[in-house]
Tab-separated table of C-alpha atoms in Angstrom:
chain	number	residue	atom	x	y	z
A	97	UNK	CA	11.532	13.014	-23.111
A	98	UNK	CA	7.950	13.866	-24.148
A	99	UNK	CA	7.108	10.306	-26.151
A	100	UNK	CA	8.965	8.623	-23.300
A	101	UNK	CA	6.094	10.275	-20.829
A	102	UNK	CA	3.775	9.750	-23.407
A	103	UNK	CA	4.341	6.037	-23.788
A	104	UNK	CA	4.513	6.274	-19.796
A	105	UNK	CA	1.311	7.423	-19.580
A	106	UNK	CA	-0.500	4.742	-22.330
A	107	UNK	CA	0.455	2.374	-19.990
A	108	UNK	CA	-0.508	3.377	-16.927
A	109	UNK	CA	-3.725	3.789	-17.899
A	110	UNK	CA	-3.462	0.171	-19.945
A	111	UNK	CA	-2.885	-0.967	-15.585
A	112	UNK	CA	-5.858	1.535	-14.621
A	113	UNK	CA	-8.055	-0.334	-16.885
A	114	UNK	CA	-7.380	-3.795	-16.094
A	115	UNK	CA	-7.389	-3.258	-12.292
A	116	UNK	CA	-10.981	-1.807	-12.836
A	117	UNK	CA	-12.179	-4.746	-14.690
A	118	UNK	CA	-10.377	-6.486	-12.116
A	119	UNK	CA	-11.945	-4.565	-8.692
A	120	UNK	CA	-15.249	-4.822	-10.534
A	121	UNK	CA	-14.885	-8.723	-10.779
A	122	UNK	CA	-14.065	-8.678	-7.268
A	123	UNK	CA	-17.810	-9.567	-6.452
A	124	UNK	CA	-18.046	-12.261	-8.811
A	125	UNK	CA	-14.960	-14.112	-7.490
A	126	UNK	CA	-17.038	-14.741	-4.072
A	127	UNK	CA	-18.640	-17.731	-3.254
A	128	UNK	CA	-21.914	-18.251	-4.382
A	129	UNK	CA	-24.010	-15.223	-6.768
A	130	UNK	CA	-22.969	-11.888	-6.301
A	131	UNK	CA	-26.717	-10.799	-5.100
A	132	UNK	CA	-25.885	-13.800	-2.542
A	133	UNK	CA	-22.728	-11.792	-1.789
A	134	UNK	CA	-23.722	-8.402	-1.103
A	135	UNK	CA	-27.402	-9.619	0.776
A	136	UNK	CA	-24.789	-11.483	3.373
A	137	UNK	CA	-25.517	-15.391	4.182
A	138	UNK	CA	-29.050	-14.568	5.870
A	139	UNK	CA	-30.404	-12.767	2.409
A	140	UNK	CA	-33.108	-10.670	2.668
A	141	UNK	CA	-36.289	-9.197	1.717
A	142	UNK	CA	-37.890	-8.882	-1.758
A	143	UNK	CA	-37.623	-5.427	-1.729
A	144	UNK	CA	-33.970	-5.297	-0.264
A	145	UNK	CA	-33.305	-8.080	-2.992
A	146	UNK	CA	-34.888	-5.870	-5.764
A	147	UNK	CA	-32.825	-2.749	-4.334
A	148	UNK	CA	-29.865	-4.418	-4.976
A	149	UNK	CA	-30.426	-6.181	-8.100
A	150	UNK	CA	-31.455	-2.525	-9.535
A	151	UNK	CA	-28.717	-1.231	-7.961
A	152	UNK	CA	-25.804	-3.100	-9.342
A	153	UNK	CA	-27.911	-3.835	-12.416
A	154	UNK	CA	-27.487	-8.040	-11.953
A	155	UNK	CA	-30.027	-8.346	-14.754
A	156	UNK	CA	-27.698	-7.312	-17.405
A	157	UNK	CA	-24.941	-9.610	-18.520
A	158	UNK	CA	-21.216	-9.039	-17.136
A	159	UNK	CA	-19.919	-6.965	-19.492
A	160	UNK	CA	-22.533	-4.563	-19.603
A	161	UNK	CA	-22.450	-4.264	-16.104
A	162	UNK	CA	-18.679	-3.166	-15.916
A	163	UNK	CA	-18.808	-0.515	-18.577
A	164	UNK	CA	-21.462	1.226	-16.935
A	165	UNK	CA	-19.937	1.353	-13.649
A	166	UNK	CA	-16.658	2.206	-15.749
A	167	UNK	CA	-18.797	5.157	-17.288
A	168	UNK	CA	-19.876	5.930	-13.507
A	169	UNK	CA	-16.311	6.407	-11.966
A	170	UNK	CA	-15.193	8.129	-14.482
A	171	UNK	CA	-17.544	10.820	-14.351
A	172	UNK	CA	-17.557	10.945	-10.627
A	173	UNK	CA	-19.750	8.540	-9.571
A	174	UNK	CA	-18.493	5.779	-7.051
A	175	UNK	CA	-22.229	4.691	-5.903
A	176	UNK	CA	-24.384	4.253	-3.297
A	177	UNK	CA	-23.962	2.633	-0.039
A	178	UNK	CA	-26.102	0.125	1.020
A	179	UNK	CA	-24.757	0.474	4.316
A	180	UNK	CA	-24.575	4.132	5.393
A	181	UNK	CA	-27.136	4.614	2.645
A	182	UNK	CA	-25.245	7.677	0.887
A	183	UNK	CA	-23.036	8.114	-2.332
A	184	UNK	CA	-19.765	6.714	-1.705
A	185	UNK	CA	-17.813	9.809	-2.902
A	186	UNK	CA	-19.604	11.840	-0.111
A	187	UNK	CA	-18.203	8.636	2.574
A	188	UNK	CA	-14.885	8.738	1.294
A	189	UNK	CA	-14.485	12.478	0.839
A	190	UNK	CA	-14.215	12.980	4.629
A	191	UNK	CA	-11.647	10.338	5.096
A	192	UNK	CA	-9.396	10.415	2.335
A	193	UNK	CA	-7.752	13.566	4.178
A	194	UNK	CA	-6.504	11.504	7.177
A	195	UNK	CA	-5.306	8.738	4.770
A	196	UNK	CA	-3.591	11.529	2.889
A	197	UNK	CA	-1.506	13.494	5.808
A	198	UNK	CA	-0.798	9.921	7.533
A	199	UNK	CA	0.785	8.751	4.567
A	200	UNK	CA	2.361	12.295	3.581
A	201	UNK	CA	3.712	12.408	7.197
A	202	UNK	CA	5.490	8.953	7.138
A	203	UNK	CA	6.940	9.923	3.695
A	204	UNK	CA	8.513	12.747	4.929
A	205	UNK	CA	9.953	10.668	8.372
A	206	UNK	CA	11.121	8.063	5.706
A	207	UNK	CA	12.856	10.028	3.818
A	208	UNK	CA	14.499	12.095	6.676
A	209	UNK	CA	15.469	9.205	8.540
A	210	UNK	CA	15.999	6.487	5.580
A	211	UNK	CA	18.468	9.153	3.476
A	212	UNK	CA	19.643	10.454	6.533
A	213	UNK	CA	20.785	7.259	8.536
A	214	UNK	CA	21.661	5.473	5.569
A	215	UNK	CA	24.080	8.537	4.735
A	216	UNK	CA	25.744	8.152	8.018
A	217	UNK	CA	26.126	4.482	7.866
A	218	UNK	CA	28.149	4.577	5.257
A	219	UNK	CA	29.710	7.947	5.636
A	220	UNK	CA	30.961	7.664	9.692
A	221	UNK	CA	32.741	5.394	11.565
A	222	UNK	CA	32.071	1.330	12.181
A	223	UNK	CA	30.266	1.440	15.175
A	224	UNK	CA	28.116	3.869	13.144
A	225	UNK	CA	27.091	1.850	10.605
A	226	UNK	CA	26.827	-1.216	13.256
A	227	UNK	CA	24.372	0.818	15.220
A	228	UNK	CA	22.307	1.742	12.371
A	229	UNK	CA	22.562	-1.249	10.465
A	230	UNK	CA	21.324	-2.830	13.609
A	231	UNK	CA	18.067	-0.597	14.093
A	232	UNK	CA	17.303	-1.476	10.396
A	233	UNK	CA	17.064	-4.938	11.099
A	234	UNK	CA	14.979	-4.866	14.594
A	235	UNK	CA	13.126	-1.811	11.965
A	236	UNK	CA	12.610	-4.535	8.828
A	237	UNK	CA	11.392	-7.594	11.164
A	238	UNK	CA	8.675	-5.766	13.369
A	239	UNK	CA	4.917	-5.610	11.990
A	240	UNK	CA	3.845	-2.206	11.975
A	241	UNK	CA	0.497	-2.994	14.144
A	242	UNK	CA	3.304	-4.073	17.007
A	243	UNK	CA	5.442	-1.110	17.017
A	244	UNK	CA	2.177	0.906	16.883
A	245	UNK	CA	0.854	-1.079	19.868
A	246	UNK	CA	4.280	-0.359	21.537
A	247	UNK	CA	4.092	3.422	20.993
A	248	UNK	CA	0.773	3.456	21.962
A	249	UNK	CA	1.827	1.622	25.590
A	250	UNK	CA	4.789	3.870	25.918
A	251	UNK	CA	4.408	7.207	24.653
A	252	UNK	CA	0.909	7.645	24.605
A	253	UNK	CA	-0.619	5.358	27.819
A	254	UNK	CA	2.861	5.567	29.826
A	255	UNK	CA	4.336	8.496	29.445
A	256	UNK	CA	1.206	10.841	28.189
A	257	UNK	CA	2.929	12.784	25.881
A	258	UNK	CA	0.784	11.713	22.320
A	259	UNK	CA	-2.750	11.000	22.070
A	260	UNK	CA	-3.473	7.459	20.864
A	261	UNK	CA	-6.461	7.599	19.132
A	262	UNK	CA	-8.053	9.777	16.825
A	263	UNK	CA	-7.310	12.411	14.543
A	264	UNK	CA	-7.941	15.339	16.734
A	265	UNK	CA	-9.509	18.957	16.093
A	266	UNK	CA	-7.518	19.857	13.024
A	267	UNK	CA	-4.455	21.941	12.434
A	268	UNK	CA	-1.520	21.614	14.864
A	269	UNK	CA	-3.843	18.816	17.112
A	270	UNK	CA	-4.183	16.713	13.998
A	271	UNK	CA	-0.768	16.696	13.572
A	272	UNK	CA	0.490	15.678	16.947
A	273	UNK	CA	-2.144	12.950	17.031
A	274	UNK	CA	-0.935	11.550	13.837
A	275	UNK	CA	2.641	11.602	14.740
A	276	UNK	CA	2.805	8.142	16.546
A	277	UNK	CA	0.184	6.588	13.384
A	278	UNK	CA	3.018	7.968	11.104
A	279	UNK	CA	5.946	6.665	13.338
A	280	UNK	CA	4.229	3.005	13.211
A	281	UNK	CA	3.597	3.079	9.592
A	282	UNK	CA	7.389	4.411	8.348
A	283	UNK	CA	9.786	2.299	10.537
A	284	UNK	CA	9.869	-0.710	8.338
A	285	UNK	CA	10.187	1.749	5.651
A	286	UNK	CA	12.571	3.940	6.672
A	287	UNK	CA	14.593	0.726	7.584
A	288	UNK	CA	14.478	-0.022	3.861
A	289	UNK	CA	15.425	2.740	2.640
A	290	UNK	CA	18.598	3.395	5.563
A	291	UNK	CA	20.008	0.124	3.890
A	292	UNK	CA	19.719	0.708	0.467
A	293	UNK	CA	20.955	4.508	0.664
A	294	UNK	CA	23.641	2.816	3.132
A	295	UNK	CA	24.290	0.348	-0.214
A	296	UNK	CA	24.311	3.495	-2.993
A	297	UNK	CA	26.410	5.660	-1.468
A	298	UNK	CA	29.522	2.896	-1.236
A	299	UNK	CA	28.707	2.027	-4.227
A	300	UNK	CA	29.244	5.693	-5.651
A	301	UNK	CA	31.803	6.493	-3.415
A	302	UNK	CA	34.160	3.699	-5.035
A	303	UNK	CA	33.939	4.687	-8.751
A	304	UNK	CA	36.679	5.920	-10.355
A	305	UNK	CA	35.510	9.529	-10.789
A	306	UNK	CA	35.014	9.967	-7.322
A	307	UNK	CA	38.482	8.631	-6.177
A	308	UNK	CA	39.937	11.183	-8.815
A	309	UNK	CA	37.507	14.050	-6.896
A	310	UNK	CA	39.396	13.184	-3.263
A	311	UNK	CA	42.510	12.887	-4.974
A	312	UNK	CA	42.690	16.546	-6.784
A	313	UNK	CA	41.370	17.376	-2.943
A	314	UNK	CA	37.904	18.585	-2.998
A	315	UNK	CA	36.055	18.858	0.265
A	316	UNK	CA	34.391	16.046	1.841
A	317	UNK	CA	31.070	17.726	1.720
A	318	UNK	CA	31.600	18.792	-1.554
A	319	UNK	CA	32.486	15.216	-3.278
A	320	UNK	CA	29.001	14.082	-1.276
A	321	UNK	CA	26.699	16.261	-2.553
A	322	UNK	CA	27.868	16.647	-6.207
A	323	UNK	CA	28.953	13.246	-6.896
A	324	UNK	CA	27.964	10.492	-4.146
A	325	UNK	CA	24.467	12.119	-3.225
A	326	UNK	CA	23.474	13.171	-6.770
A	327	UNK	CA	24.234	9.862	-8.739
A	328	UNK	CA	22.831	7.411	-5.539
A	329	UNK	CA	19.358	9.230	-6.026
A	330	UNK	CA	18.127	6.900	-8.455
A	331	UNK	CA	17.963	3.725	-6.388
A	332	UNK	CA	16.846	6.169	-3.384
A	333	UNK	CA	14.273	7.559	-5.638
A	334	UNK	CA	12.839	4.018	-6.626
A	335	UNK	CA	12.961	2.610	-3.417
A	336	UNK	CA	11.184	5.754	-2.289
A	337	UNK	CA	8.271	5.468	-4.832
A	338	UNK	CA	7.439	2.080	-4.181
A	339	UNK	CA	7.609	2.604	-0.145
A	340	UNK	CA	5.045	5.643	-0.855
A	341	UNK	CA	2.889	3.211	-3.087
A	342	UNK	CA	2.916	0.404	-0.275
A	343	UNK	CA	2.286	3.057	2.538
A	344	UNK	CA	-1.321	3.490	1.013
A	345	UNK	CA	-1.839	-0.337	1.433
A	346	UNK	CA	-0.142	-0.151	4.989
A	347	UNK	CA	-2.183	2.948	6.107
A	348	UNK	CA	-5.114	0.216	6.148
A	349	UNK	CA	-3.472	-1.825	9.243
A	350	UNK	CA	-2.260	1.489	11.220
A	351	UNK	CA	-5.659	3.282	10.557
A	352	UNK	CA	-7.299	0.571	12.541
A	353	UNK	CA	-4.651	0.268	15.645
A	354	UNK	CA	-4.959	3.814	16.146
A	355	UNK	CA	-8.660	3.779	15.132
A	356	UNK	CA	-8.195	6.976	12.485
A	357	UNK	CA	-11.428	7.474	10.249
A	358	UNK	CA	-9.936	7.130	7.098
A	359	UNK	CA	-9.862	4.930	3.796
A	360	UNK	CA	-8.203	2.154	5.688
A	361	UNK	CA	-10.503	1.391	8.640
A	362	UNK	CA	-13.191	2.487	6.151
A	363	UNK	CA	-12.200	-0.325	3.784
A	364	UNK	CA	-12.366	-2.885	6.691
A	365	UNK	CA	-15.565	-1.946	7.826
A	366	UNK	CA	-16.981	-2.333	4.084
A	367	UNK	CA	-15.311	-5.678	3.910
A	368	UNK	CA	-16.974	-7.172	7.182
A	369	UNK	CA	-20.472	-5.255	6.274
A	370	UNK	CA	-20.601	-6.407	2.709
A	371	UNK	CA	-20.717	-3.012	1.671
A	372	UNK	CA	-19.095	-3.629	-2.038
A	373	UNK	CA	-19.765	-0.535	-3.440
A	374	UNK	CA	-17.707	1.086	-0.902
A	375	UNK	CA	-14.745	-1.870	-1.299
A	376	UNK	CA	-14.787	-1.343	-4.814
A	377	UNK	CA	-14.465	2.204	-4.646
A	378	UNK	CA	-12.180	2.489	-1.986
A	379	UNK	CA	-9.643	-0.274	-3.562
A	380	UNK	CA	-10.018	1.374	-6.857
A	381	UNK	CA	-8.654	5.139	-5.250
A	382	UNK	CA	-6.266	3.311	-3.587
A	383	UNK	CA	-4.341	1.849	-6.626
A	384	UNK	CA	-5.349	4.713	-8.220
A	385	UNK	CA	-2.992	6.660	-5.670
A	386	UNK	CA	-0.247	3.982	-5.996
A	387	UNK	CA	-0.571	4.270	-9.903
A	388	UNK	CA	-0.098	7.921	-9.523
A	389	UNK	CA	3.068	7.753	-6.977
A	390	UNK	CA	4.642	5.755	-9.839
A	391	UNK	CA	4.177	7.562	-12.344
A	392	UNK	CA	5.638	10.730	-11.064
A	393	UNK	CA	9.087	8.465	-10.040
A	394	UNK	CA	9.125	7.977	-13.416
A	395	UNK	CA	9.366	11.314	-14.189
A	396	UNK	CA	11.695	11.968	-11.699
A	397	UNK	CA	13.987	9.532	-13.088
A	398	UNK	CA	14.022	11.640	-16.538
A	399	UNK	CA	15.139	15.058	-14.245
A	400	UNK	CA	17.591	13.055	-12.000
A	401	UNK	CA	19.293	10.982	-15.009
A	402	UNK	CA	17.753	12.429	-18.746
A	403	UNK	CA	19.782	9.462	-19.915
A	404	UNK	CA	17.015	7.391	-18.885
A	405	UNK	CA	14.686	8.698	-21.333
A	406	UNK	CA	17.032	9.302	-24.360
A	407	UNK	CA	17.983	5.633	-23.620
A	408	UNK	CA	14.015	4.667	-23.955
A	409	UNK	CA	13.957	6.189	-27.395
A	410	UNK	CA	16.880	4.571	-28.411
């Protein structure tokens, strides 16, 4: 198990590096120079143009460039904004809070509701699994900015009962104004998941070993959790990783209809304001995070099913 996390590990940091030559190259992908870029289409002043050339060192040739903004991040230094003129890992470190417990809360309603519904589908009766199945579908084809505009008409403007903006005082408050945010952002999700859980749990319950269990007359509950449950995990636990990972990128869309202060709107805001040091950054943390959320799937996988690793090294 260890050289399978090992050889785990080499590689996501082979992705890490490519996506930061790749965020880095961002600017140079634009139309027109990158000073041309960043300056906006009016330009700007000889000093503001020799603030920025200094700044992102446009002088020195490419690859210069991108080492020594690698060498930056990776001792802590994100850079400067041009925009709210102060180091970008000050801007982002009172944000990346609300990104965190939006996303944190949705992965929990996901997985409550996704496991959960998806269990009974396939567990209860037909008009069970035609309800839910059902749901999931209206769940899968609805943006998440139009259910959040939804909840926002009903539950917060109609019937009162959530705030709609914001991300309140802190504590209990910030949690009760990020429950409709999280709603918005985990229905598609949780959708997802219902159906492939719904899919897994068939699946297991029509092996062989499973038939033998009912047979020899073990209880219901029993046969579920020690032999359906258990062995369905792995597709659960995959689809599960990569809805975390894509919640990050969906976080940016609900962060704005809700207008929550963190990484998301903060990324749009950079993008219309030409603020690159703060897109770079920002993107960068954000596959960071979804690098991160895959890697410890993967080593999930090796506690849920060890096979999985023995069969790497094999």
């Amino acid at each position: 198990m260890g050289s399978y996390l090992l050889r785990r590990l080499g590689g996501l940091l082979l992705v890490l590096l490519v996506t930061s030559f790749i965020v880095f190259g961002l600017m140079y992908l634009a139309p027109g120079s990158p000073l041309a870029f960043v300056l906006g289409p009016r330009g700007g002043t000889p000093e503001q143009v020799a603030a920025v050339t200094a700044q992102y060192h446009f002088d020195d040739p490419f690859f210069v460039r991108y080492f020594r903004w690698l060498g930056d991040i990776v001792q802590g230094d994100l850079g400067h904004s041009i925009v709210y003129r102060q180091d970008v890992s000050a801007l982002m470190s009172g944000r990346i809070g609300t990104t965190a417990a939006l996303v944190s809360l949705s992965a929990v309603l996901i997985a409550v509701a996704g496991v959960g519904f998806g269990t009974l589908a396939a567990l209860k009766s037909r008009w069970v699994d035609t309800v839910v199945s059902t749901l999931a579908a209206i769940g899968l084809s609805t943006p998440s900015f139009v259910v959040g505009v939804a909840l926002i008409s009903v539950f917060g403007v109609g019937l009162g009962w959530f705030p709609t903006f914001g991300v309140g005082s802190g504590g209990f408050d910030t949690l009760v104004h990020l429950i409709l945010p999280a709603i918005a952002l985990s229905v598609a999700s949780a959708a997802y998941l219902a159906r492939i859980t719904k899919a897994a749990v068939n699946e297991e319950r029509g092996r062989e070993h499973v038939q033998t269990a009912t047979v020899r007359g073990l209880a219901a509950g029993v046969i579920v959790r020690r032999h359906v449950l258990r062995n369905a995990l792995i597709p659960i636990t995959t689809v599960m990783g990569l809805t975390v990972a894509t919640l990050i990128a969906g976080a940016v869309v609900v962060e704005n209809v809700f207008a929550l202060d963190g990484l998301g709107s903060l990324l749009v805001r950079a993008i219309l304001q030409r603020d690159f040091a703060v897109v770079q950054a920002v993107i960068l943390v954000l596959v960071v995070a979804f690098v991160v959320v895959n890697a410890i799937v993967d080593f999930l996988y090796t506690i849920i099913d060890p096979r999985i690793a023995l069969g790497s090294r094999q």
